[in-house]
Amino acid sequence: MSKEPFYITTPIYYVNGKPHIGTAYTTLAADTVARWQRMDGYDVHFLTGLDEHGQKVAASAAEHNMSPQKWCDSQVKDFTDLWDLLGITNDDFIRTTEERHARGVQEFLQLLYDKGYLYKDSYEGNYCTPCETFYTDEDLVDGKCPDCGREVEFVQEENWFFKLSEFGDRLLALYDEQPEFIRPAIRMNEVRSFVEGGMHDLSISRTSFDWGVPLPFDPDHVCYVWVDALINYISALGYGSADDSAFERYWPADFHLVGKDIIRFHCVIWPAMLMAADLPLPKNVFAHGFLMAADGSKMSKSKGNALYPLDLIDRYGVDAYRYYFTSDVTFGADANIGTDRITQVYNADLANSYGNLFSRVSNMAIKYFDGRVPEVPADFAEADNPLKDIADGLYERCRSCISDIDFCGATQAVMELVHRANLYVEDAAPWNLAKSPDTKGELAFVIYNALESCRLAALYLAPFMPISSTELFARLGLGDPCAIDDVEHEGVWGGLPAGNPVTKGDPLFVRISDKA
Ligand code: ME8
């Protein structure tokens, strides 16, 4: 049976900053969804990349006495190294300075030009270079950028314009007919009132600098960096090239994951551009909130309150990093991030509950069953099994949570099994059952149930914590959980084969206070 396609993207990040916990957050979220969808049998295409054109990048390059291309090239490794470290499984990585992208942009703009959606006019207005955004005088707050509060530049140029103002009614109809187009709902309201307020046409070209894709019909102009950037979602699939089979297969995207700062670009400008080009629209734009410092203020290097992915990974490990940002930060809401809380979640969920469960139960399998998964005696086949009852609902709960990008809900569902299994072991007291040959059958039943709960927890946690899930599977004599493409089937209770070897190893998660 051929697999259904599933296309998920992150924003392409500006190349002139270093990757940080914010950009890592969106990328990690997309990776978690991509990993789950692969395990659930989809043919996933996961795209991330870098936004390398525009005035801001050109200015950074000049500050560093480099050509813009050299500057961009020098920045890429920081991103790809961090994504590798975090175990990000993107299928493609697009840089907007690549030939394949420029071709896609030019093809797209030519189409809009041919369809009569572009016109040339003089532009007078304000431009915020850090935000790469045009603002009217009314948009400004105290004469400054309404988004970042910085000085804006007065721009007077001959520009090409896109007839964005013609798309207001079609956009409002889209929001009505496809309420899932923008999630969560609070963002939908924000975008809707922006469009209802009336839209201006959008300047889509610049002439005062040349670091961008030239317009095919007027090469003295380079494409406005946001229009250039949005097209990455299709240029990466081969749109505008001789081989557009990936475009045919994966477009429209199932999810564009973005931060709340860039929803207007993704929910107003991008769908209008696609409507003008007669191309299908993405199914969901899902906007998450902002990560702030522990006291709720903006993280910044100068304030000394910024947390860095590499420092956190060094302290907690990759899996715990991934687990914290998915299990404790509600996707969609702002969150204050501090190490006290990260340590608390790490110790409570990972060291004391999940890691401890597996350590106890695997040790007992080694001690009481010579390091083998015990066989459940036939007379226990119909016995009450509270762990199986929880496990039986896990696939549906996780699937439904992931489709709503509710990572907290999915991890909580798995943790319910882990907590219950710890209680179960406490209540059943296998160390007492081991004292008499009469209770050997019950001992096998209890140890099997606890081991099987560990297997299922690791299975469902694999998209969140691939390293420890793979390790736990290996210690139960099982193959790579991340390579599974039928999680529903693998998630059926009883999948752990009796007789499999159970091996000892270091604790999966050492309590933070116990670390040197
Ligand atoms: O906007 N908390 O790139 P960018 C959570 N190139 N997420 C955060 C964050 C924070 N404090 N700070 C940043 C651009 N992000 C454009 C995008 S897409 C066609 C072009 C994340 O480098 C979040 O995903 O400024 C946000 O939307 C993105 O980084 C902005 O990245």
Coordinates of C-alpha atoms and ligand atoms in Angstrom, one line a residue:
M1 CA 0.0 0.0 0.0
S2 CA 1.5 3.3 -1.0
K3 CA 2.1 5.8 1.8
E4 CA 0.2 9.0 2.1
P5 CA 2.3 12.1 1.7
F6 CA 2.8 14.5 4.6
Y7 CA 4.7 17.8 4.2
I8 CA 5.8 19.9 7.2
T9 CA 8.0 23.0 7.3
T10 CA 9.7 25.4 9.7
P11 CA 10.4 29.0 8.9
I12 CA 13.7 29.5 7.1
Y13 CA 15.8 31.4 9.7
Y14 CA 17.7 34.6 9.0
V15 CA 21.3 33.6 8.5
N16 CA 22.8 36.6 10.3
G17 CA 21.9 35.4 13.8
K18 CA 23.1 32.2 15.6
P19 CA 20.5 29.5 16.2
H20 CA 18.9 30.0 19.6
I21 CA 16.3 28.3 21.8
G22 CA 13.5 30.0 19.8
T23 CA 14.6 28.7 16.4
A24 CA 15.5 25.4 18.0
Y25 CA 12.0 25.2 19.5
T26 CA 10.2 25.5 16.1
T27 CA 12.6 23.0 14.5
L28 CA 12.3 20.5 17.3
A29 CA 8.5 20.8 17.2
A30 CA 8.5 20.1 13.5
D31 CA 10.9 17.2 14.0
T32 CA 8.7 15.6 16.7
V33 CA 5.7 15.8 14.4
A34 CA 7.7 14.4 11.4
R35 CA 9.1 11.5 13.5
W36 CA 5.6 10.6 14.7
Q37 CA 4.1 10.8 11.2
R38 CA 6.8 8.6 9.8
M39 CA 6.2 6.0 12.6
D40 CA 2.5 6.3 11.8
G41 CA 3.1 5.3 8.2
Y42 CA 3.2 8.6 6.3
D43 CA 5.6 9.5 3.6
V44 CA 7.0 12.5 5.3
H45 CA 8.8 15.4 3.8
F46 CA 10.3 17.7 6.4
L47 CA 11.8 21.0 5.3
T48 CA 13.9 23.6 7.1
G49 CA 16.5 26.0 5.9
L50 CA 17.9 29.5 5.9
D51 CA 16.8 32.9 4.7
E52 CA 19.9 34.5 3.2
H53 CA 18.8 37.5 1.1
G54 CA 17.7 41.1 2.1
Q55 CA 19.0 44.3 3.4
K56 CA 19.7 42.9 6.9
V57 CA 22.0 40.1 5.7
A58 CA 23.7 42.5 3.2
A59 CA 24.4 44.9 6.1
S60 CA 25.7 42.1 8.4
A61 CA 28.1 41.0 5.6
A62 CA 29.4 44.5 5.2
E63 CA 30.0 44.8 8.9
H64 CA 32.0 41.7 8.8
N65 CA 33.9 42.8 5.7
M66 CA 32.7 39.9 3.7
S67 CA 30.7 39.4 0.5
P68 CA 27.1 38.5 1.3
Q69 CA 27.5 35.0 -0.1
K70 CA 30.7 34.4 2.0
W71 CA 29.0 35.7 5.0
C72 CA 26.0 33.4 4.5
D73 CA 28.3 30.4 3.9
S74 CA 30.1 31.1 7.1
Q75 CA 26.9 31.0 9.1
V76 CA 25.3 27.7 7.9
K77 CA 27.4 25.3 10.0
D78 CA 26.1 26.7 13.3
F79 CA 22.6 25.8 12.2
T80 CA 23.3 22.4 10.7
D81 CA 25.5 21.4 13.6
L82 CA 22.8 22.2 16.2
W83 CA 20.2 20.4 14.2
D84 CA 22.4 17.3 13.9
L85 CA 23.1 17.4 17.7
L86 CA 19.4 17.7 18.4
G87 CA 18.6 14.7 16.1
I88 CA 16.6 16.8 13.7
T89 CA 15.5 14.6 10.8
N90 CA 14.8 17.1 8.1
D91 CA 14.6 15.6 4.6
D92 CA 15.8 18.8 2.9
F93 CA 17.6 22.0 3.8
I94 CA 17.0 25.0 1.6
R95 CA 19.2 28.0 1.4
T96 CA 17.6 30.9 -0.5
T97 CA 20.9 31.6 -2.3
E98 CA 20.7 28.3 -4.1
E99 CA 20.0 28.2 -7.8
R100 CA 17.0 26.0 -7.4
H101 CA 15.4 28.6 -5.2
A102 CA 16.1 31.6 -7.4
R103 CA 14.6 29.7 -10.3
G104 CA 11.4 29.0 -8.3
V105 CA 11.1 32.6 -7.3
Q106 CA 11.5 33.9 -10.8
E107 CA 9.1 31.4 -12.2
F108 CA 6.5 32.4 -9.6
L109 CA 6.9 36.2 -10.1
Q110 CA 6.8 35.8 -13.9
L111 CA 3.4 34.0 -13.4
L112 CA 2.0 36.8 -11.2
Y113 CA 3.3 39.3 -13.8
D114 CA 1.7 37.5 -16.7
K115 CA -1.6 37.2 -14.8
G116 CA -1.6 41.0 -14.3
Y117 CA -1.2 41.0 -10.5
L118 CA 2.0 43.1 -10.5
Y119 CA 2.4 46.8 -11.4
K120 CA 5.1 49.4 -11.0
D121 CA 4.7 52.5 -9.0
S122 CA 6.7 54.9 -6.8
Y123 CA 6.9 54.0 -3.2
E124 CA 7.3 56.3 -0.3
G125 CA 7.2 54.9 3.2
N126 CA 9.0 53.4 6.0
Y127 CA 11.1 50.3 6.2
C128 CA 12.3 48.4 9.3
T129 CA 15.5 46.5 8.3
P130 CA 15.7 44.3 11.4
C131 CA 12.1 43.1 10.6
E132 CA 12.4 43.5 6.8
T133 CA 9.0 45.0 6.8
F134 CA 7.3 48.1 5.2
Y135 CA 5.2 50.3 7.4
T136 CA 2.9 53.3 6.7
D137 CA 3.2 56.4 8.9
E138 CA 0.0 55.3 10.7
D139 CA 1.5 51.9 11.5
L140 CA 4.4 53.5 13.4
V141 CA 4.4 53.8 17.2
D142 CA 6.1 57.0 18.3
G143 CA 7.8 57.1 14.9
K144 CA 9.4 53.7 15.5
C145 CA 8.8 50.1 14.2
P146 CA 5.5 48.8 15.8
D147 CA 7.0 45.3 16.1
C148 CA 10.6 45.7 17.4
G149 CA 10.5 49.4 18.5
R150 CA 13.6 50.3 16.5
E151 CA 14.3 53.2 14.2
V152 CA 12.8 52.9 10.7
E153 CA 14.3 54.1 7.5
F154 CA 12.4 56.4 5.1
V155 CA 12.4 54.8 1.6
Q156 CA 11.5 56.5 -1.6
E157 CA 11.9 54.1 -4.6
E158 CA 10.3 53.0 -7.7
N159 CA 8.9 49.5 -6.8
W160 CA 6.9 46.7 -8.2
F161 CA 3.7 46.1 -6.3
F162 CA 1.5 43.0 -5.8
K163 CA -2.3 43.6 -5.8
L164 CA -2.7 42.3 -2.3
S165 CA -5.7 44.6 -1.6
E166 CA -7.7 42.6 -4.2
F167 CA -7.6 39.4 -2.0
G168 CA -9.4 40.6 1.2
D169 CA -12.7 38.9 0.5
R170 CA -11.1 35.7 -0.7
L171 CA -8.9 35.6 2.4
L172 CA -11.9 36.1 4.7
A173 CA -13.8 33.4 2.9
L174 CA -10.8 31.1 3.3
Y175 CA -10.7 31.7 7.1
D176 CA -14.5 31.0 7.2
E177 CA -14.4 27.8 5.1
Q178 CA -11.2 26.4 6.5
P179 CA -11.0 27.3 10.2
E180 CA -8.0 25.1 10.7
F181 CA -6.0 27.2 8.3
I182 CA -4.7 29.2 11.2
R183 CA -4.2 27.7 14.6
P184 CA -4.6 28.2 17.5
A185 CA -7.9 30.1 17.2
I186 CA -6.5 33.2 19.0
R187 CA -4.2 33.8 16.0
M188 CA -7.1 33.3 13.6
N189 CA -8.9 36.2 15.3
E190 CA -5.8 38.4 15.1
V191 CA -5.3 37.7 11.4
R192 CA -9.0 38.1 10.6
S193 CA -9.3 41.5 12.2
F194 CA -6.1 42.6 10.3
V195 CA -7.7 41.7 7.0
E196 CA -11.0 43.2 7.9
G197 CA -9.2 46.4 8.6
G198 CA -8.5 46.7 4.8
M199 CA -5.2 45.9 3.1
H200 CA -2.7 47.9 1.0
D201 CA -1.0 46.5 -2.0
L202 CA 2.4 45.1 -1.2
S203 CA 5.7 46.4 -2.5
I204 CA 7.6 43.3 -3.7
S205 CA 10.8 44.7 -5.0
R206 CA 13.7 46.9 -4.0
T207 CA 16.3 48.8 -6.1
S208 CA 18.5 50.4 -3.4
F209 CA 20.6 47.3 -2.9
D210 CA 21.1 44.2 -5.0
W211 CA 21.3 41.2 -2.6
G212 CA 18.3 39.3 -3.7
V213 CA 16.7 37.5 -6.7
P214 CA 16.4 39.8 -9.7
L215 CA 12.8 40.2 -11.1
P216 CA 12.8 38.3 -14.4
F217 CA 10.8 41.1 -16.2
D218 CA 12.8 44.0 -14.6
P219 CA 16.3 42.8 -13.5
D220 CA 17.3 46.2 -11.9
H221 CA 14.9 45.2 -9.1
V222 CA 15.5 42.5 -6.6
C223 CA 12.6 40.6 -5.0
Y224 CA 11.5 41.8 -1.5
V225 CA 13.0 39.3 0.9
W226 CA 9.8 38.1 2.5
V227 CA 8.2 37.2 -0.9
D228 CA 11.5 35.5 -1.8
A229 CA 11.5 33.6 1.5
L230 CA 7.9 32.4 1.4
I231 CA 8.5 30.8 -2.0
N232 CA 11.1 28.5 -0.4
Y233 CA 8.2 26.2 0.6
I234 CA 7.6 25.3 -3.1
S235 CA 11.0 26.0 -4.6
A236 CA 12.5 23.3 -2.4
L237 CA 10.0 20.9 -3.9
G238 CA 11.2 21.7 -7.4
Y239 CA 8.5 24.2 -8.3
G240 CA 9.7 26.0 -11.5
S241 CA 12.2 23.3 -12.4
A242 CA 12.2 20.5 -15.0
D243 CA 11.6 18.0 -12.3
D244 CA 8.6 19.1 -10.1
S245 CA 7.6 15.6 -9.0
A246 CA 8.2 16.4 -5.3
F247 CA 6.0 19.5 -5.8
E248 CA 3.3 17.3 -7.3
R249 CA 3.6 14.8 -4.5
Y250 CA 3.9 17.0 -1.4
W251 CA 2.3 20.3 -2.1
P252 CA 0.1 21.6 -0.4
A253 CA 1.9 21.5 2.9
D254 CA 0.1 19.8 5.8
F255 CA 1.7 22.1 8.3
H256 CA 3.7 25.3 8.2
L257 CA 5.0 25.7 11.8
V258 CA 5.9 29.3 12.6
G259 CA 6.3 31.6 15.6
K260 CA 3.5 34.1 16.3
D261 CA 5.7 36.9 15.1
I262 CA 5.3 36.0 11.4
I263 CA 1.7 35.0 11.0
R264 CA 0.7 37.9 8.8
F265 CA 3.3 36.8 6.3
H266 CA 2.1 33.2 6.4
C267 CA -1.6 33.7 6.8
V268 CA -2.2 36.8 4.6
I269 CA 0.5 37.4 2.1
W270 CA 1.4 33.8 1.4
P271 CA -2.1 32.6 0.7
A272 CA -2.8 35.6 -1.4
M273 CA 0.3 35.0 -3.5
L274 CA -0.8 31.4 -3.9
M275 CA -4.3 32.4 -4.9
A276 CA -2.9 34.8 -7.5
A277 CA -0.8 31.9 -8.9
D278 CA -3.8 29.5 -8.8
L279 CA -1.9 27.1 -6.6
P280 CA -3.4 25.1 -3.7
L281 CA -3.1 26.6 -0.2
P282 CA -1.4 25.0 2.8
K283 CA -3.7 23.1 5.1
N284 CA -2.5 24.5 8.4
V285 CA -0.4 27.4 9.6
F286 CA 0.3 26.6 13.3
A287 CA 1.7 29.5 15.2
H288 CA 3.5 28.8 18.6
G289 CA 4.1 31.4 21.3
F290 CA 7.4 33.0 22.4
L291 CA 9.9 31.6 24.8
M292 CA 10.8 34.2 27.4
A293 CA 13.2 34.3 30.3
A294 CA 12.2 32.8 33.6
D295 CA 10.9 36.3 34.8
G296 CA 8.8 36.7 31.7
S297 CA 11.1 39.3 30.1
K298 CA 12.7 38.9 26.6
M299 CA 15.8 36.8 26.7
S300 CA 18.8 38.8 25.6
K301 CA 22.6 38.4 25.7
S302 CA 23.0 41.9 27.1
K303 CA 20.6 41.3 30.0
G304 CA 22.5 38.0 30.7
N305 CA 19.2 36.1 31.0
A306 CA 19.5 34.1 27.7
L307 CA 19.6 30.4 27.8
Y308 CA 21.6 28.7 25.0
P309 CA 20.7 25.3 23.5
L310 CA 24.3 24.0 23.7
D311 CA 24.5 24.8 27.5
L312 CA 21.2 23.2 28.2
I313 CA 22.1 20.1 26.1
D314 CA 25.4 19.9 28.0
R315 CA 23.6 19.9 31.3
Y316 CA 20.6 17.8 30.6
G317 CA 21.4 15.8 27.4
V318 CA 19.6 15.9 24.1
D319 CA 16.6 13.8 25.0
A320 CA 15.8 15.7 28.2
Y321 CA 16.2 19.0 26.2
R322 CA 13.7 17.6 23.6
Y323 CA 11.4 16.3 26.4
Y324 CA 11.3 19.5 28.3
F325 CA 10.4 21.8 25.4
T326 CA 7.7 19.4 24.2
S327 CA 6.2 18.1 27.5
D328 CA 6.2 21.3 29.5
V329 CA 5.7 24.1 27.0
T330 CA 2.2 24.3 25.5
F331 CA 2.6 24.7 21.8
G332 CA 0.8 27.9 20.9
A333 CA 1.3 29.7 24.3
D334 CA 4.1 31.9 25.5
A335 CA 6.3 30.3 28.1
N336 CA 8.8 31.4 30.7
I337 CA 11.9 29.2 30.6
G338 CA 14.2 28.6 33.5
T339 CA 16.6 25.9 34.6
D340 CA 14.8 25.4 38.0
R341 CA 11.8 24.1 36.1
I342 CA 13.8 22.1 33.6
T343 CA 15.6 20.4 36.5
Q344 CA 12.3 19.7 38.2
V345 CA 10.7 18.1 35.1
Y346 CA 13.9 16.2 34.4
N347 CA 14.1 14.7 37.9
A348 CA 10.4 14.0 38.3
D349 CA 9.5 12.5 34.9
L350 CA 12.7 11.2 33.5
A351 CA 15.0 10.2 36.4
N352 CA 12.5 9.3 39.1
S353 CA 9.6 7.9 37.1
Y354 CA 10.6 6.6 33.6
G355 CA 14.3 5.9 34.1
N356 CA 13.7 4.4 37.6
L357 CA 10.9 2.2 36.3
F358 CA 13.0 0.7 33.6
S359 CA 16.0 0.3 35.9
R360 CA 14.0 -1.5 38.6
V361 CA 12.1 -3.8 36.2
S362 CA 15.1 -4.7 34.0
N363 CA 17.1 -5.5 37.1
M364 CA 14.4 -7.8 38.4
A365 CA 14.1 -9.5 35.0
I366 CA 17.9 -10.1 35.2
K367 CA 17.7 -11.3 38.7
Y368 CA 14.6 -13.5 38.7
F369 CA 14.5 -14.7 35.0
D370 CA 18.1 -14.9 34.0
G371 CA 18.0 -11.8 31.9
R372 CA 15.1 -13.0 29.7
V373 CA 11.6 -11.5 29.2
P374 CA 9.4 -14.0 31.1
E375 CA 6.5 -15.8 29.5
V376 CA 3.1 -15.0 30.9
P377 CA 1.6 -18.3 32.2
A378 CA -1.7 -19.3 30.4
D379 CA -3.7 -19.0 33.6
F380 CA -2.9 -15.3 33.8
A381 CA -4.0 -14.5 30.2
E382 CA -7.4 -13.2 31.3
A383 CA -6.2 -11.7 34.6
D384 CA -7.0 -8.1 35.5
N385 CA -4.3 -5.9 33.9
P386 CA -4.5 -2.2 34.7
L387 CA -1.4 -1.4 32.7
K388 CA -2.9 -3.0 29.5
D389 CA -6.0 -1.0 30.0
I390 CA -4.1 2.3 29.9
A391 CA -1.8 1.1 27.1
D392 CA -4.7 0.1 24.9
G393 CA -5.8 3.7 24.5
L394 CA -2.4 5.2 23.9
Y395 CA -2.2 5.1 20.2
E396 CA -5.4 7.0 19.7
R397 CA -4.6 9.5 22.4
C398 CA -1.1 10.2 20.9
R399 CA -2.3 10.3 17.3
S400 CA -5.1 12.8 18.2
C401 CA -2.7 15.0 20.3
I402 CA -0.1 15.1 17.6
S403 CA -2.7 16.2 15.0
D404 CA -3.5 19.1 17.3
I405 CA 0.3 19.6 18.0
D406 CA -0.5 19.0 21.6
F407 CA 2.8 17.6 22.7
C408 CA 2.0 18.1 26.4
G409 CA -1.1 15.9 26.0
A410 CA 0.8 13.1 24.2
T411 CA 3.7 13.0 26.7
Q412 CA 1.3 13.2 29.6
A413 CA -0.7 10.2 28.2
V414 CA 2.5 8.1 28.1
M415 CA 3.6 9.3 31.5
E416 CA 0.3 8.1 32.9
L417 CA 1.3 4.6 31.9
V418 CA 4.8 5.1 33.4
H419 CA 3.4 6.4 36.8
R420 CA 0.8 3.6 36.9
A421 CA 3.5 1.0 36.2
N422 CA 5.6 2.3 39.1
L423 CA 2.6 2.0 41.4
Y424 CA 1.8 -1.4 40.0
V425 CA 5.3 -2.7 40.8
E426 CA 5.1 -1.2 44.3
D427 CA 1.7 -2.9 44.9
A428 CA 2.6 -6.2 43.4
A429 CA 6.0 -6.3 45.3
P430 CA 7.8 -8.8 43.0
W431 CA 10.5 -9.2 45.6
N432 CA 8.0 -10.9 47.8
L433 CA 6.5 -13.0 45.0
A434 CA 10.1 -14.2 44.3
K435 CA 10.4 -15.7 47.7
S436 CA 8.1 -18.7 47.0
P437 CA 7.9 -21.1 44.0
D438 CA 4.1 -21.0 44.3
T439 CA 4.0 -17.3 43.2
K440 CA 6.5 -17.7 40.3
G441 CA 3.7 -17.5 37.7
E442 CA 2.4 -14.3 39.2
L443 CA 5.9 -12.9 39.3
A444 CA 6.3 -13.6 35.6
F445 CA 3.0 -11.9 34.9
V446 CA 4.0 -8.8 36.9
I447 CA 7.5 -8.5 35.4
Y448 CA 6.2 -9.0 31.9
N449 CA 3.5 -6.3 32.4
A450 CA 6.1 -3.9 33.7
L451 CA 8.6 -4.6 30.9
E452 CA 5.9 -4.3 28.3
S453 CA 4.8 -0.9 29.7
C454 CA 8.4 0.2 29.4
R455 CA 8.5 -1.0 25.8
L456 CA 5.3 0.9 25.0
A457 CA 6.4 4.0 26.8
A458 CA 9.7 4.0 24.8
L459 CA 7.7 3.4 21.6
Y460 CA 5.4 6.3 22.0
L461 CA 8.2 8.6 23.4
A462 CA 10.5 7.8 20.4
P463 CA 9.5 11.0 18.5
F464 CA 10.2 13.0 21.6
M465 CA 13.3 11.2 23.0
P466 CA 14.8 9.1 20.2
I467 CA 18.1 8.3 21.9
S468 CA 16.7 6.8 25.1
S469 CA 13.9 5.0 23.3
T470 CA 16.5 3.3 21.0
E471 CA 18.6 2.4 24.1
L472 CA 15.6 1.0 26.0
F473 CA 14.6 -1.0 23.0
A474 CA 18.1 -2.4 22.6
R475 CA 18.1 -3.5 26.2
L476 CA 15.0 -5.4 25.6
G477 CA 16.5 -7.1 22.5
L478 CA 14.4 -5.0 20.1
G479 CA 15.4 -3.1 16.9
D480 CA 15.3 0.7 16.3
P481 CA 11.9 2.2 17.4
C482 CA 12.5 5.2 15.2
A483 CA 12.5 3.0 12.1
I484 CA 9.0 1.7 12.8
D485 CA 6.3 2.7 10.3
D486 CA 3.3 1.1 11.8
V487 CA 3.1 2.4 15.4
E488 CA -0.5 1.4 15.8
H489 CA 0.4 -2.3 15.2
E490 CA 3.6 -2.1 17.2
G491 CA 1.7 -0.5 20.0
V492 CA -0.6 -3.5 20.6
W493 CA -0.2 -4.9 24.1
G494 CA 1.8 -8.1 24.2
G495 CA 4.3 -7.2 21.4
L496 CA 7.3 -7.8 23.6
P497 CA 8.4 -11.4 22.8
A498 CA 8.9 -13.7 25.7
G499 CA 12.5 -14.9 25.8
N500 CA 14.0 -11.7 24.5
P501 CA 17.3 -10.8 26.3
V502 CA 17.1 -8.1 28.9
T503 CA 20.4 -6.3 29.5
K504 CA 21.7 -4.1 32.2
G505 CA 23.2 -0.6 31.5
D506 CA 23.8 2.8 33.0
P507 CA 20.7 4.6 34.2
L508 CA 18.9 6.2 31.3
F509 CA 18.5 9.5 33.2
V510 CA 20.8 10.3 36.1
R511 CA 19.2 12.6 38.7
I512 CA 20.6 16.1 38.2
S513 CA 21.6 16.5 41.8
D514 CA 23.5 13.2 41.7
K515 CA 25.6 14.4 38.8
A516 CA 29.1 15.6 39.5
Ligands
ME8_1 O1 11.4 35.6 10.7 N1 10.5 31.9 21.0 O2 13.4 34.4 10.6 P1 13.9 34.5 12.1 C1 10.0 31.0 20.2 N2 13.4 34.6 8.0 N3 10.4 31.0 18.8 C2 11.2 32.0 18.4 C3 11.7 33.0 19.2 C4 11.3 32.9 20.6 N4 11.7 33.8 21.5 N5 12.5 33.8 18.5 C5 12.4 33.3 17.2 C6 12.3 35.0 10.0 N6 11.7 32.2 17.2 C7 12.2 34.8 8.6 C8 11.2 33.7 8.3 S1 9.9 32.0 6.7 C9 9.4 32.0 5.1 C10 10.9 33.4 6.8 C11 11.4 31.3 16.0 O3 15.3 34.0 12.0 C12 10.0 31.4 15.5 O4 9.7 30.3 14.7 O5 13.7 35.8 12.6 C13 9.9 32.6 14.7 O6 8.8 32.7 13.8 C14 11.2 32.4 13.9 O7 12.1 31.9 14.9 C15 11.8 33.7 13.3 O8 13.0 33.4 12.8

